[in-house]
Coordinates of C-alpha atoms and ligand atoms in Angstrom, one line a residue:
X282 CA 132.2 92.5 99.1
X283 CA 130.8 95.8 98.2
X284 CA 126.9 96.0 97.9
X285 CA 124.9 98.2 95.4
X286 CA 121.6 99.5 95.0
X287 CA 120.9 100.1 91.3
X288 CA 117.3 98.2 91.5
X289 CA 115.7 96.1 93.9
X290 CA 116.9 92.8 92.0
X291 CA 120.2 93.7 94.1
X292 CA 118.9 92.9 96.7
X293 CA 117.0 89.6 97.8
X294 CA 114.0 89.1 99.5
X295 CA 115.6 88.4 103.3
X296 CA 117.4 91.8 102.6
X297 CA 114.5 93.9 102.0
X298 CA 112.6 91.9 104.8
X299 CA 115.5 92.9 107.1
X300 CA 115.7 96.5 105.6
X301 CA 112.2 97.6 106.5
X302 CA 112.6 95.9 109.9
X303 CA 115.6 98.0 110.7
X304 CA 114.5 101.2 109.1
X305 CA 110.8 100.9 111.5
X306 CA 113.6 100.5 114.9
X307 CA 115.5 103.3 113.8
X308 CA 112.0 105.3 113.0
X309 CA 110.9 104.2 116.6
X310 CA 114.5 105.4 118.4
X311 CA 114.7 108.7 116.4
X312 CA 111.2 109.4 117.8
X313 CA 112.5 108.5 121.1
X314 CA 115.1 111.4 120.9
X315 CA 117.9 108.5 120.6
X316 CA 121.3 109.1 119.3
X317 CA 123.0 106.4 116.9
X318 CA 126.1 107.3 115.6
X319 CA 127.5 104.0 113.5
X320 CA 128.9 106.3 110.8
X321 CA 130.9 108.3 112.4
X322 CA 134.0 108.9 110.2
X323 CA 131.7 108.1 107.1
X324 CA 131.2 110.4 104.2
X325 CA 128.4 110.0 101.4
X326 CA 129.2 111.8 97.8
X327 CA 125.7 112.5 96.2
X328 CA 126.0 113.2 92.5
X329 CA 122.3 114.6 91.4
X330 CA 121.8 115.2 87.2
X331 CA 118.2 116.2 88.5
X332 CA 116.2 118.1 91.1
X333 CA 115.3 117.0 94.0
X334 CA 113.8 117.5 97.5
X335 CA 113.1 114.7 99.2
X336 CA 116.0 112.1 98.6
X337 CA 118.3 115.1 98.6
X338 CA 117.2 116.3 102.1
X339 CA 116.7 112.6 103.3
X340 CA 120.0 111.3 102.4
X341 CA 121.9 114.5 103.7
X342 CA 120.3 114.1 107.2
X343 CA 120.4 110.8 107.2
X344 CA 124.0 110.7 107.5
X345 CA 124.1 113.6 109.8
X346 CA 121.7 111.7 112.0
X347 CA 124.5 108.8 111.9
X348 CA 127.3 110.7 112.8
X349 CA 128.3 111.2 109.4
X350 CA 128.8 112.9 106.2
X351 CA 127.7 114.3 102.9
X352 CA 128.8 116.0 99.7
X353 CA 126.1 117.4 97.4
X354 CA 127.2 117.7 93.8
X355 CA 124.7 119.9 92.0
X356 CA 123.4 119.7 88.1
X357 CA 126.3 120.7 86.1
X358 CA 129.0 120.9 89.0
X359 CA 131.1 118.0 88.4
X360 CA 134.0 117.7 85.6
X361 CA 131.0 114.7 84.6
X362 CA 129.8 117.1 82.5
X363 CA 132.8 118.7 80.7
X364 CA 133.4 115.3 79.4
X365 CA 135.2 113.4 82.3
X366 CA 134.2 109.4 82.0
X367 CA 131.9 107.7 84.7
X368 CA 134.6 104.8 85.1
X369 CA 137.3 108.1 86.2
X370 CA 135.0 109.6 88.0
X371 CA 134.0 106.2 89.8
X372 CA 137.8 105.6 90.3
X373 CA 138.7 108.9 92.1
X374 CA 135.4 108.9 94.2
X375 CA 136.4 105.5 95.3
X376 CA 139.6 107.2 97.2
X377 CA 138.1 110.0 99.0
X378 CA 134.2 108.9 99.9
X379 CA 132.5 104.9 101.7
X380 CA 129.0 105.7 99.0
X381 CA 128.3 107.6 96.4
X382 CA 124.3 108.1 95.6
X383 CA 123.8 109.1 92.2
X384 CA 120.4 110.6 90.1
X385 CA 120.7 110.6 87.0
X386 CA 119.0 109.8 83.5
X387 CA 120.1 106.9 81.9
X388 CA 120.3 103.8 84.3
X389 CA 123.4 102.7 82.6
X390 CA 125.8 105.5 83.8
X391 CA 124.3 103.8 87.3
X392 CA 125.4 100.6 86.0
X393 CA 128.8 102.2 85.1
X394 CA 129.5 103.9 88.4
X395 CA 128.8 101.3 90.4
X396 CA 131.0 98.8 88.0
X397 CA 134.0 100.6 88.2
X398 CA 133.9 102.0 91.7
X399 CA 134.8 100.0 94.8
X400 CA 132.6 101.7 97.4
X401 CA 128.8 100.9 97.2
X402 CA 126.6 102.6 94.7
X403 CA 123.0 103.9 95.1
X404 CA 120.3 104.8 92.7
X405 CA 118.7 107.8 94.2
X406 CA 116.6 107.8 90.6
X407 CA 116.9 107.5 86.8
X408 CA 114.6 107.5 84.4
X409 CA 113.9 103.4 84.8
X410 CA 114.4 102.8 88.4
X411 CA 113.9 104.6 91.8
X412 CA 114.8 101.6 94.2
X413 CA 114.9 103.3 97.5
X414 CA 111.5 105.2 96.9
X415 CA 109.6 101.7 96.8
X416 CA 111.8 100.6 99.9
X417 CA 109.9 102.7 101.6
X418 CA 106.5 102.7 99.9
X419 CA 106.9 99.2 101.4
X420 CA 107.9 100.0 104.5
X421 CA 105.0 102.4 104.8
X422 CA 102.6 100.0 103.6
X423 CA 104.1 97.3 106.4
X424 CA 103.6 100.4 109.0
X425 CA 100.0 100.5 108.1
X426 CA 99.0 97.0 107.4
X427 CA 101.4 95.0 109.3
X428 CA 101.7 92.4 106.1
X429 CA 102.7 93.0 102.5
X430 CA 102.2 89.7 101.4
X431 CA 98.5 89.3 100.3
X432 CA 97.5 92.8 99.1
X433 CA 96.3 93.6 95.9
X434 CA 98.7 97.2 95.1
X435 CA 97.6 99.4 92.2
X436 CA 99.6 101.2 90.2
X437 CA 97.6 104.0 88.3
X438 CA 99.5 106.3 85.5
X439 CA 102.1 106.2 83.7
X440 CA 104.4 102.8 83.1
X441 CA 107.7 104.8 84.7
X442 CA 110.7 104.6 86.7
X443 CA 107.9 103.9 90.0
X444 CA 105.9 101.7 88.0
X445 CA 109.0 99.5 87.1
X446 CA 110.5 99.5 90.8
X447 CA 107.3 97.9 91.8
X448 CA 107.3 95.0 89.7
X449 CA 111.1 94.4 90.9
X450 CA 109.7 95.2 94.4
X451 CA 106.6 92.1 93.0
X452 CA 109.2 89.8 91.5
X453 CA 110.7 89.3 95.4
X454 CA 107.5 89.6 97.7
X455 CA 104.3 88.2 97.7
X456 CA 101.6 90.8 96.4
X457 CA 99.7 91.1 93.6
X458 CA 99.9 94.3 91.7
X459 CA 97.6 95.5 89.3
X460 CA 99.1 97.9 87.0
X461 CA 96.9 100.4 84.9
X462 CA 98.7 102.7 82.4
X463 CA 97.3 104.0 79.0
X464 CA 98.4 102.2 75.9
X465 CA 102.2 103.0 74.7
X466 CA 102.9 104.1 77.9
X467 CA 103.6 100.6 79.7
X468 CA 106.3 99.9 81.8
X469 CA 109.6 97.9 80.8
X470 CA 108.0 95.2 79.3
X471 CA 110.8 93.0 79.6
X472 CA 110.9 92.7 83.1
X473 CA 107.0 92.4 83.3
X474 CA 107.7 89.4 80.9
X475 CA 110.5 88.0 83.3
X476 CA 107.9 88.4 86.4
X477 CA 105.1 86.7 84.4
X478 CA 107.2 84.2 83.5
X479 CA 108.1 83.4 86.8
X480 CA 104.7 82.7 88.0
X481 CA 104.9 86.0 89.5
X482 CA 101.0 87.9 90.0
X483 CA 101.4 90.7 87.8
X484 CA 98.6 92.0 85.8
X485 CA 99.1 94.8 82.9
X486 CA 95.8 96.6 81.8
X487 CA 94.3 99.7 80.6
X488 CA 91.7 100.3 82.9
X489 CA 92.3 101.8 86.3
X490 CA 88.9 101.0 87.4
X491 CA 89.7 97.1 87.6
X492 CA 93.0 98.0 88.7
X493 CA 92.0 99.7 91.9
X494 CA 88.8 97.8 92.7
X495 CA 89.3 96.1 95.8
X496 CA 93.1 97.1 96.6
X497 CA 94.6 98.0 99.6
X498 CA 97.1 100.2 98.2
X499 CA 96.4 102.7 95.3
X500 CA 99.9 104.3 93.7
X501 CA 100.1 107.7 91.3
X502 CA 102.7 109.5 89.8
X503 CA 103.6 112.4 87.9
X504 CA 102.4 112.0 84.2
X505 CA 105.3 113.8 83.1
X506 CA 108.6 112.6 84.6
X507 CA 111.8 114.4 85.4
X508 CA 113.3 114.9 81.7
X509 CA 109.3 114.7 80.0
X510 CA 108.5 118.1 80.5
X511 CA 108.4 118.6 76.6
X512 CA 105.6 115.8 76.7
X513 CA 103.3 117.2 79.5
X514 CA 100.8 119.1 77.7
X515 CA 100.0 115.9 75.5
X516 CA 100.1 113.6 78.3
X517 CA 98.2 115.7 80.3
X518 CA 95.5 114.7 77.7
X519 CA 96.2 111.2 77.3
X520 CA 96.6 110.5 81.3
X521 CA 93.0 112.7 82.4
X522 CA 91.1 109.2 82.5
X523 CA 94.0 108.2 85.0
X524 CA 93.2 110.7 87.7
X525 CA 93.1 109.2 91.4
X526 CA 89.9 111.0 93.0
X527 CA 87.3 110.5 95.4
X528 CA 85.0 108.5 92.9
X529 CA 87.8 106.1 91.6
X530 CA 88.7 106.0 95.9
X531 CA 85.2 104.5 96.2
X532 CA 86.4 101.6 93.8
X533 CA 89.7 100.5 96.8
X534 CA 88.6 98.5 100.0
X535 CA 87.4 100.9 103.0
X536 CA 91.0 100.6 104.7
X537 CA 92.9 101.1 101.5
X538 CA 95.9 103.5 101.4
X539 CA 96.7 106.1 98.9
X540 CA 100.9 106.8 98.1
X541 CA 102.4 108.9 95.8
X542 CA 106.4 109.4 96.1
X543 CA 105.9 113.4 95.6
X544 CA 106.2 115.8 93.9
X545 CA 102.5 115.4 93.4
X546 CA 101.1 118.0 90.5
X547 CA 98.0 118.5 92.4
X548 CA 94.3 118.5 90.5
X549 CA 96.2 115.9 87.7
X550 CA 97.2 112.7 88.8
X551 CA 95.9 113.1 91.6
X552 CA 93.6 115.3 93.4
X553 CA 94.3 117.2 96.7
X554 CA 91.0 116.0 98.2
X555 CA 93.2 112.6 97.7
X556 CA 96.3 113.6 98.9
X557 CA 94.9 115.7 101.8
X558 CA 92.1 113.2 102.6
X559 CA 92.4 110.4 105.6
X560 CA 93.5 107.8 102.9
X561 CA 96.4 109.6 101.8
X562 CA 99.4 107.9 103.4
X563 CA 101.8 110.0 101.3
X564 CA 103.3 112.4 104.2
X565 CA 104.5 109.1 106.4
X566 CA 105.7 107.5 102.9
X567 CA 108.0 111.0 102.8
X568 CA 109.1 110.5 106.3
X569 CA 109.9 107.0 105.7
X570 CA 112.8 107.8 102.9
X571 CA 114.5 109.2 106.0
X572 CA 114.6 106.0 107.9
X573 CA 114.6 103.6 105.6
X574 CA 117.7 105.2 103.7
X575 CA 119.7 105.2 107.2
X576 CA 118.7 101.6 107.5
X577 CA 120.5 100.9 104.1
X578 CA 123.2 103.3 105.1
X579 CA 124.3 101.4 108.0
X580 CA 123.6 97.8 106.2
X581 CA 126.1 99.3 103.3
X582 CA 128.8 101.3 105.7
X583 CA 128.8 100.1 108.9
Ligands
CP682 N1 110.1 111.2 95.7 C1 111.3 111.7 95.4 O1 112.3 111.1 95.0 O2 111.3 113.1 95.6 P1 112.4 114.1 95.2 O3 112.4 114.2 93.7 O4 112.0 115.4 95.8 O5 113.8 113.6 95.6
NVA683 N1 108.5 109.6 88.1 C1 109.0 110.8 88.7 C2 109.4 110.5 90.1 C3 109.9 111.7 90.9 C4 110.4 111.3 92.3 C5 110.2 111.4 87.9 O1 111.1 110.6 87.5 O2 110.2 112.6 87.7

């Protein structure tokens, strides 16, 4: 059966666990100059509604690295947006490509693809979800602490497509994340709901203070998303209490680590005495997209 990755409730909590584990020995034998090549034959369609650097670039040679191949459909390049339905689109892909991944807005032409295509589907973003960023924010976090289970992780900003991939990422592994966001501008509070109601150690506040004291991992994120941009002089505002500096830093535990999935809009969410300082753990959480992605490549194509 085909998998999918639309959000990290695809996938359970022996899958990520394997994941991570494969996407560190593939980190280890790219460093050591080997040569895997289980996709050789294998070609990846990536449909992209939005910008991107990273999971553009880290998909593309992720494949390469694996012997195979990638198309890169560019906003506005597909018949998609003359009018041509998702469930065609998914039907025709299905005959030429083994994955398509797919960034996008709303999470249900995700759903869609993935529903009416018979090769495996990946989120590489929408406006809700961004499943394999937080694959490998937890990979990166495993690199540095060895454990995920027992840290406190803080989420700081805006309730978003990150902020909602970690409390899937909280609903299968065992930390406790603390999630600080100004008021109206929470994450999917239905799936909070769900986590809380399954006992899960999810806390919601206002105050990014009591969200980061004591944590081992402090997260930011853009204030204005991919598709905000009309919002980001208000939030800009609204968000300023939210800024991850030095002095909120001084809140987290000594050895605590500092991620942001990038682009970070430096001196807002997060200053570049932050990102630049020996905390920041943002540059190997980059890297780690490449790996972890050709973990899941392999897992989905192989
Ligand atoms: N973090 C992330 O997804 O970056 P890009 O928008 O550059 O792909
Ligand atoms: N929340 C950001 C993440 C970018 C990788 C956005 O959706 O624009």
């Amino acid at each position: 059966m085909k998998r999918d990755l639309l959000t990290i409730l695809d996938l359970s909590r022996e899958e990520i666990e394997a994941l991570l584990k494969r996407a560190m020995e593939l980190k280890a034998l790219h460093r050591q100059g080997h040569n895997l090549r289980p996709l050789v034959g294998k070609t990846l369609a990536m449909i992209f509604d939005k910008p991107s650097t990273r999971t553009r670039v880290s998909f593309e040679a992720g494949m390469a690295q694996l012997g195979g191949s990638s198309i890169y459909l560019a906003p506005g390049q597909t018949q998609l947006d003359r009018g041509e339905p998702i469930s065609d689109t998914a039907r025709v892909l299905s005959r030429y490509v083994d994955a398509v991944v797919i960034r996008t807005f709303a999470q249900k032409t995700v759903a869609d693809l993935a529903r009416h295509a018979t090769i495996p589907i990946i989120n590489g973003l929408t406006d809700t979800h961004h499943p394999c960023q937080v694959l490998s924010d937890l990979m990166t976090i495993q690199e540095r602490f060895g454990v995920i289970s027992g840290l406190k992780v803080a989420w700081v900003g805006d309730g978003n497509n990150m902020a909602n991939s970690w409390i899937t990422a909280a609903l299968h592994l065992d930390f406790s994340l603390y999630l600080a966001c100004p008021m109206d501008y929470e994450p999917d509070m239905d799936l909070l709901e769900q986590a809380q109601k399954e006992g899960r150690p999810i806390h919601l506040g206002t105050d990014p203070r009591g969200a980061v004291e004591q944590a081992h991992v402090i997260n930011t994120d853009v204030w204005a998303s991919m598709g905000q941009e009309a919002e980001a002089a208000a939030r800009k505002e609204i968000f300023k209490p939210y800024q991850v500096n030095a002095e909120l830093l001084k809140l987290a535990r000594p050895e605590a680590i500092v991620l942001h999935c990038l682009p970070a809009h430096r001196g807002e969410e997060i200053t570049s005495e932050v990102l630049d300082g020996p905390q920041s753990a943002a540059w190997d959480q980059a890297e780690n997209r490449l790996h972890l992605q050709k973990a899941l490549l392999e897992w989905m194509l192989k």
